[in-house]
CSV table of C-alpha atoms and ligand atoms in Angstrom, one decimal:
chain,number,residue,atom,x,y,z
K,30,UNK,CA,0.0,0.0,0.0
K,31,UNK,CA,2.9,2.6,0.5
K,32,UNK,CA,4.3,1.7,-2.8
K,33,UNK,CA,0.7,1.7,-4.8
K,34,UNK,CA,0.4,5.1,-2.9
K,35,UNK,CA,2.9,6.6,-4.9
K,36,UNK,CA,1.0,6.0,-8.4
K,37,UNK,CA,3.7,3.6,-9.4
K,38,UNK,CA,2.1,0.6,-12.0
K,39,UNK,CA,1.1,-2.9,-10.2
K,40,UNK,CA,4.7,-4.8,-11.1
K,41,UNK,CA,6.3,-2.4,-8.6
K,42,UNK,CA,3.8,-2.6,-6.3
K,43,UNK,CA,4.3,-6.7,-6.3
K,44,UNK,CA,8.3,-6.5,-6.5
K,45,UNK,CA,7.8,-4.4,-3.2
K,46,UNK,CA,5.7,-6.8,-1.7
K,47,UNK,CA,8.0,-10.0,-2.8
K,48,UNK,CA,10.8,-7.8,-1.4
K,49,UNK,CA,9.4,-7.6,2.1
K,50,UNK,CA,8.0,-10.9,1.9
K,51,UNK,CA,11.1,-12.3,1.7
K,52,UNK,CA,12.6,-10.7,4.8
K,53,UNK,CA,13.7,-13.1,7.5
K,54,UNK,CA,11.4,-11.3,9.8
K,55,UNK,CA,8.3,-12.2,7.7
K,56,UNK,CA,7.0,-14.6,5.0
K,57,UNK,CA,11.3,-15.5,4.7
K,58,UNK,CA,11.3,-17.2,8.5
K,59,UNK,CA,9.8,-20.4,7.2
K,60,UNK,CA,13.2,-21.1,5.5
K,61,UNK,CA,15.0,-19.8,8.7
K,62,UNK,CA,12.6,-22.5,10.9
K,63,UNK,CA,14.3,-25.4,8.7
K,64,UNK,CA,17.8,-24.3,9.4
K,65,UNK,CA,16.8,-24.3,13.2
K,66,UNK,CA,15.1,-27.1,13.2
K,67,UNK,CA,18.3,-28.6,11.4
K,68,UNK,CA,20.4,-27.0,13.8
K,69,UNK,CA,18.4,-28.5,16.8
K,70,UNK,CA,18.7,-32.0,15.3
K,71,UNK,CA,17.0,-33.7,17.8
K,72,UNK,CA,13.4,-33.6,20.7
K,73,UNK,CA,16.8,-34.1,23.7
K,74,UNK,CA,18.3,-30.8,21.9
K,75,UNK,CA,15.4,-28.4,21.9
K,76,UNK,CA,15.6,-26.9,25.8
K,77,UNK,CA,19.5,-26.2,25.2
K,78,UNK,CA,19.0,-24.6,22.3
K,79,UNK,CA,16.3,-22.3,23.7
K,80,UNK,CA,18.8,-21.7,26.5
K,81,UNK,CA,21.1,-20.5,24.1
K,82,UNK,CA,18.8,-18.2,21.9
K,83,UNK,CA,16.9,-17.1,25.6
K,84,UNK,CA,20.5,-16.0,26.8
K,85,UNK,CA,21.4,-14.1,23.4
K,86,UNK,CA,18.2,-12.4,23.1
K,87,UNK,CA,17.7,-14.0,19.7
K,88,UNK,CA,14.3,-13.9,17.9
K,89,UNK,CA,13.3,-18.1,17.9
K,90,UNK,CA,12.1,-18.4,13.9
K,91,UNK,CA,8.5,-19.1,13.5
K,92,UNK,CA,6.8,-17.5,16.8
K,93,UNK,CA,6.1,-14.5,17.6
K,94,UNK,CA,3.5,-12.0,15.6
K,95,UNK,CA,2.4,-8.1,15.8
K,96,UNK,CA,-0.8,-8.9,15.6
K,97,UNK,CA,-1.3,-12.7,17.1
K,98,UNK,CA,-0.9,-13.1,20.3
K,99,UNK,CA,-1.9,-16.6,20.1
K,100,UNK,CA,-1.3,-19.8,18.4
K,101,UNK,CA,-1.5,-18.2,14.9
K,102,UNK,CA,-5.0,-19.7,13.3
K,103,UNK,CA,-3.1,-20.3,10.4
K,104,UNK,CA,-0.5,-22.5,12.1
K,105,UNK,CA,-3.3,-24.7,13.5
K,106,UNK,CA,-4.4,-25.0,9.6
K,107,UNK,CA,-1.0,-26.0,8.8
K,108,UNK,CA,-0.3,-27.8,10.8
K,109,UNK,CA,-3.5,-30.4,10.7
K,110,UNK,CA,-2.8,-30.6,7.3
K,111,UNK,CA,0.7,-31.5,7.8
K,112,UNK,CA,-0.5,-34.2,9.7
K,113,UNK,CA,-2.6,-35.2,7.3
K,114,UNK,CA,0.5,-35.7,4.8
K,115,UNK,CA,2.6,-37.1,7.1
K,116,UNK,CA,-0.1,-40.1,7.7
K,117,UNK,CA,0.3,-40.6,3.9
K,118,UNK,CA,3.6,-40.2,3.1
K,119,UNK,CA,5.8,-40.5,6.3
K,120,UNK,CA,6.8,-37.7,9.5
K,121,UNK,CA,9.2,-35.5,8.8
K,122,UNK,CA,12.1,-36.3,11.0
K,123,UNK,CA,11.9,-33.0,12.1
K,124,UNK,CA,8.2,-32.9,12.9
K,125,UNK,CA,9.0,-34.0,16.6
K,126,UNK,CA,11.3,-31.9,17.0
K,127,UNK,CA,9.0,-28.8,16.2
K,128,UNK,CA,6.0,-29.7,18.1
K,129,UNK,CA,8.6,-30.0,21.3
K,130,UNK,CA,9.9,-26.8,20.2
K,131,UNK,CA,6.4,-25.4,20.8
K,132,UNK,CA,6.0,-26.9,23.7
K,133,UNK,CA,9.1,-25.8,25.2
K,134,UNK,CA,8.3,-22.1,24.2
K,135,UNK,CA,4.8,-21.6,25.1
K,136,UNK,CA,6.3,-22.5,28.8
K,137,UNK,CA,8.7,-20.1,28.9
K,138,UNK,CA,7.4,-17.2,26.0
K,139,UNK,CA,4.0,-18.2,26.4
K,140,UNK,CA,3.5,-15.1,29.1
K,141,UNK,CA,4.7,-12.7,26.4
K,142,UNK,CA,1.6,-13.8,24.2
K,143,UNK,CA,4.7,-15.9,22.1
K,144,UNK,CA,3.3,-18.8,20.2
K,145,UNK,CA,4.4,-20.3,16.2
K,146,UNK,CA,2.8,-18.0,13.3
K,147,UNK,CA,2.1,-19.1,10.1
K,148,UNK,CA,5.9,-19.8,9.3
K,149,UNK,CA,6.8,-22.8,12.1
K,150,UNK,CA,4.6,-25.2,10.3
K,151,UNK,CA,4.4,-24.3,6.6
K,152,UNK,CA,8.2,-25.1,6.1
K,153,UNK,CA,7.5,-28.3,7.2
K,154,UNK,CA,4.4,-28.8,5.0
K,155,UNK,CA,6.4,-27.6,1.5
K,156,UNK,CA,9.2,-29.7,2.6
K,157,UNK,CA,6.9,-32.8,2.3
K,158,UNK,CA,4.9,-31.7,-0.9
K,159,UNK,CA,9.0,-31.9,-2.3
K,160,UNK,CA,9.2,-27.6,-2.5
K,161,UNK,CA,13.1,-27.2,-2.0
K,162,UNK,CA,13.3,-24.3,0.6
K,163,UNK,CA,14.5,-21.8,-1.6
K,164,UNK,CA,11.1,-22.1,-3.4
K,165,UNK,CA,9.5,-21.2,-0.2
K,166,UNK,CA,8.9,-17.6,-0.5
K,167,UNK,CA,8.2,-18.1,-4.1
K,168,UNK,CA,5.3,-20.3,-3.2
K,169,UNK,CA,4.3,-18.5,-0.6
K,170,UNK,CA,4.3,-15.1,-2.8
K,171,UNK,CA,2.7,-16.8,-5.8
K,172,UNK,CA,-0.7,-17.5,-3.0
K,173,UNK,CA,-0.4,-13.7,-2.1
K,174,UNK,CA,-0.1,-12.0,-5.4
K,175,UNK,CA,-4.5,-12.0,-5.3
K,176,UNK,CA,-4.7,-10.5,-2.2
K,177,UNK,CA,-1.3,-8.0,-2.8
K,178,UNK,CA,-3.7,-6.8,-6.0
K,179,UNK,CA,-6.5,-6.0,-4.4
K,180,UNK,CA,-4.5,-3.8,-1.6
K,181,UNK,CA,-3.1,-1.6,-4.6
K,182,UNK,CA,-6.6,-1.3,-6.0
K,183,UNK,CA,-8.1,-0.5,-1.9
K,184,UNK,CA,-5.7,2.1,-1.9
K,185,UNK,CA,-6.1,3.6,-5.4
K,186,UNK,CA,-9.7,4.2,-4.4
K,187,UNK,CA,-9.3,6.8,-1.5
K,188,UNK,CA,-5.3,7.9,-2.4
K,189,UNK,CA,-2.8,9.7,-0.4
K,190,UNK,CA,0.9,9.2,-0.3
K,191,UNK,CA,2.1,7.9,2.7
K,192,UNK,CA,4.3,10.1,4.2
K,193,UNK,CA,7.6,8.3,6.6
K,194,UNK,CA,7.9,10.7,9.5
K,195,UNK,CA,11.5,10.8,10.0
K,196,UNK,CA,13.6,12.7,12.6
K,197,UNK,CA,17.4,13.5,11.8
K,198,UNK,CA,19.2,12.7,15.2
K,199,UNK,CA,22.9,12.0,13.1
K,200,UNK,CA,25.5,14.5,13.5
K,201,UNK,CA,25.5,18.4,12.5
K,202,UNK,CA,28.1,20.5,10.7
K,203,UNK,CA,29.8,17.8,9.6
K,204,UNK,CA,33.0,18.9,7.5
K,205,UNK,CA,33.3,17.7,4.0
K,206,UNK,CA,36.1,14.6,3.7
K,207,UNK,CA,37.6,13.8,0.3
K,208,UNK,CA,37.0,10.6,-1.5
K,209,UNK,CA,40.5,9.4,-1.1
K,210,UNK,CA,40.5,10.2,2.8
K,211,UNK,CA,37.4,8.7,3.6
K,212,UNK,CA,38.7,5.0,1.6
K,213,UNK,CA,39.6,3.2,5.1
K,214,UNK,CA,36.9,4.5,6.8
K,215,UNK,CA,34.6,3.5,3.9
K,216,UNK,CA,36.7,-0.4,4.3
K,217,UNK,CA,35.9,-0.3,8.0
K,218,UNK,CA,32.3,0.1,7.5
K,219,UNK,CA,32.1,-2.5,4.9
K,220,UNK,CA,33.9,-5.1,7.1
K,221,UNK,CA,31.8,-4.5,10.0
K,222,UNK,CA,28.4,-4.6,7.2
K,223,UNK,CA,30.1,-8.1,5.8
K,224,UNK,CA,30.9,-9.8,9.0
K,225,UNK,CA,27.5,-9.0,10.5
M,24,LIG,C1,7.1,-11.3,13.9
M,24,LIG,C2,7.9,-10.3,14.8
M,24,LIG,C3,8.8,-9.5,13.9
M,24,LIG,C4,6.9,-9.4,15.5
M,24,LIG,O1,7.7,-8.5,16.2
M,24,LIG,P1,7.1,-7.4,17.1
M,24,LIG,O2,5.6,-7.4,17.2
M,24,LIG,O3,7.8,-6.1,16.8
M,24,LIG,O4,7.5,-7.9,18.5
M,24,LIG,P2,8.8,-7.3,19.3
M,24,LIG,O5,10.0,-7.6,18.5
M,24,LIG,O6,8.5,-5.9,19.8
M,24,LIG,O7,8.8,-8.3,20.5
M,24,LIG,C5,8.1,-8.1,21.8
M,24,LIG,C6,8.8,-8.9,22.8
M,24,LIG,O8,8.6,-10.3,22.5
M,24,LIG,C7,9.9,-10.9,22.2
M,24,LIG,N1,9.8,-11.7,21.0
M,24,LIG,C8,9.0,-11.5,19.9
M,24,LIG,N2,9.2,-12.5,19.0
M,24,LIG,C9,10.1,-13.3,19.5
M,24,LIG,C10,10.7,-14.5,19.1
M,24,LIG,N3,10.4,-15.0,17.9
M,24,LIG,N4,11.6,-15.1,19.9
M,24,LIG,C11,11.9,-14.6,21.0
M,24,LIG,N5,11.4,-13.5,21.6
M,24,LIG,C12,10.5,-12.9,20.8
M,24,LIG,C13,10.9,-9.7,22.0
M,24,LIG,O9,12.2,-10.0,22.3
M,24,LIG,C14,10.3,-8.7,22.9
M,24,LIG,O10,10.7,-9.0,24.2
M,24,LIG,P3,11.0,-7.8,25.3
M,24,LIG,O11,9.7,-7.0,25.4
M,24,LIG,O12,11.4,-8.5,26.5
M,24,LIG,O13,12.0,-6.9,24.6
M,24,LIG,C15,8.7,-11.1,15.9
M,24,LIG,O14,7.9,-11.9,16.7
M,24,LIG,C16,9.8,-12.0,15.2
M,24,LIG,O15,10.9,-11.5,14.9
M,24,LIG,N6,9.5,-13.3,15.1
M,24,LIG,C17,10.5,-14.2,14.5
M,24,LIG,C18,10.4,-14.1,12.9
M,24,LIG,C19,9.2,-14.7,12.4
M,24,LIG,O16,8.8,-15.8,12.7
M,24,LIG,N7,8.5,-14.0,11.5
M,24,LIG,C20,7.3,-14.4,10.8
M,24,LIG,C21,6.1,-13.6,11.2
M,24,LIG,S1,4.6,-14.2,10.5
């Protein structure tokens, strides 16, 4: 809707959309839930490691939600169906692991209204219908295009640009530093972006 506010044509307004989509704090974190579930390996594994993201303040993949404050209604969905698969074609390995991962969470996040989101379970769902995870946010972009649409049209109807309200609280009076002076604080900067 901030993009479509601008006027710009509905291909921009969709790249946007893929391009937040795919952040690692939304529609990307079902990829990211694999890799920890990965990482975890095993049901024993699951309080250690929960330890371990607890003590580093690290966002867990797959719970938390702006909105939700509850089991996400969509992870129930997903879930079941999972389940449904599974019956058919074999658990996941990592199935187990998950549902003692949201065990293990709702005990000690539950408090802070932390419980999976659509993400936790829908990994696990495209990794038994053979989607490679890379295709996640592909598929999961392809199922929002519809909706994406129709917010570009909502916003067409009653238009005003949205505006960012941003305070400057950098530095004043800075002096000018040439190009060639600035090179190993530009290097600096660039390691620090790299190495995370
Ligand atoms: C979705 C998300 C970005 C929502 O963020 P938000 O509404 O801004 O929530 P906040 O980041 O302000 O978190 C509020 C509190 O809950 C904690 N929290 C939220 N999500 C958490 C998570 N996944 N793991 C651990 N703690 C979490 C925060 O650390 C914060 O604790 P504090 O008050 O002690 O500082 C966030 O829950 C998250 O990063 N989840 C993991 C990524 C994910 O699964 N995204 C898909 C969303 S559908």
């Amino acid at each position: 809707m901030v993009t479509a506010s601008t006027l710009t044509d509905p291909y921009g307004v969709v790249a946007s959309a893929v391009g937040t989509l795919a952040g690692p704090l939304h529609g990307g974190a079902n990829e990211e839930v694999i890799t920890m579930l990965e990482e975890i390996g095993t049901v024993e594994n699951v309080e250690s490691y929960l330890d371990r993201c607890l003590q580093q303040k690290s966002k867990i993949m797959g719970f938390g939600h702006r909105v939700y404050k509850v089991k996400d209604p969509r992870a129930i969905i997903l879930q079941n169906l999972s389940e449904q698969l599974f019956e058919k074609f074999g658990k996941d390995e990592y199935y187990d692991v998950a549902v003692a991962m949201e065990k293990a969470v709702a005990d000690r996040l539950g408090s802070k209204g932390i419980y999976p989101n659509v993400d936790f379970y829908s990994g696990l769902l495209y990794r038994k219908l053979g989607i490679p995870t890379d295709l996640f946010t592909p598929v999961f972009a392809i199922a929002r295009t519809a909706g994406w649409l129709a917010h570009w049209k909502e916003q067409l109807g009653e238009n005003r640009i949205f505006r960012p309200t941003q305070i400057y609280t950098g530095g004043r009076g800075q002096p000018y530093i040439p190009i060639e002076k600035r090179q190993s604080l530009a290097d600096e900067s660039l390691l620090e972006l790299v190495s995370g």
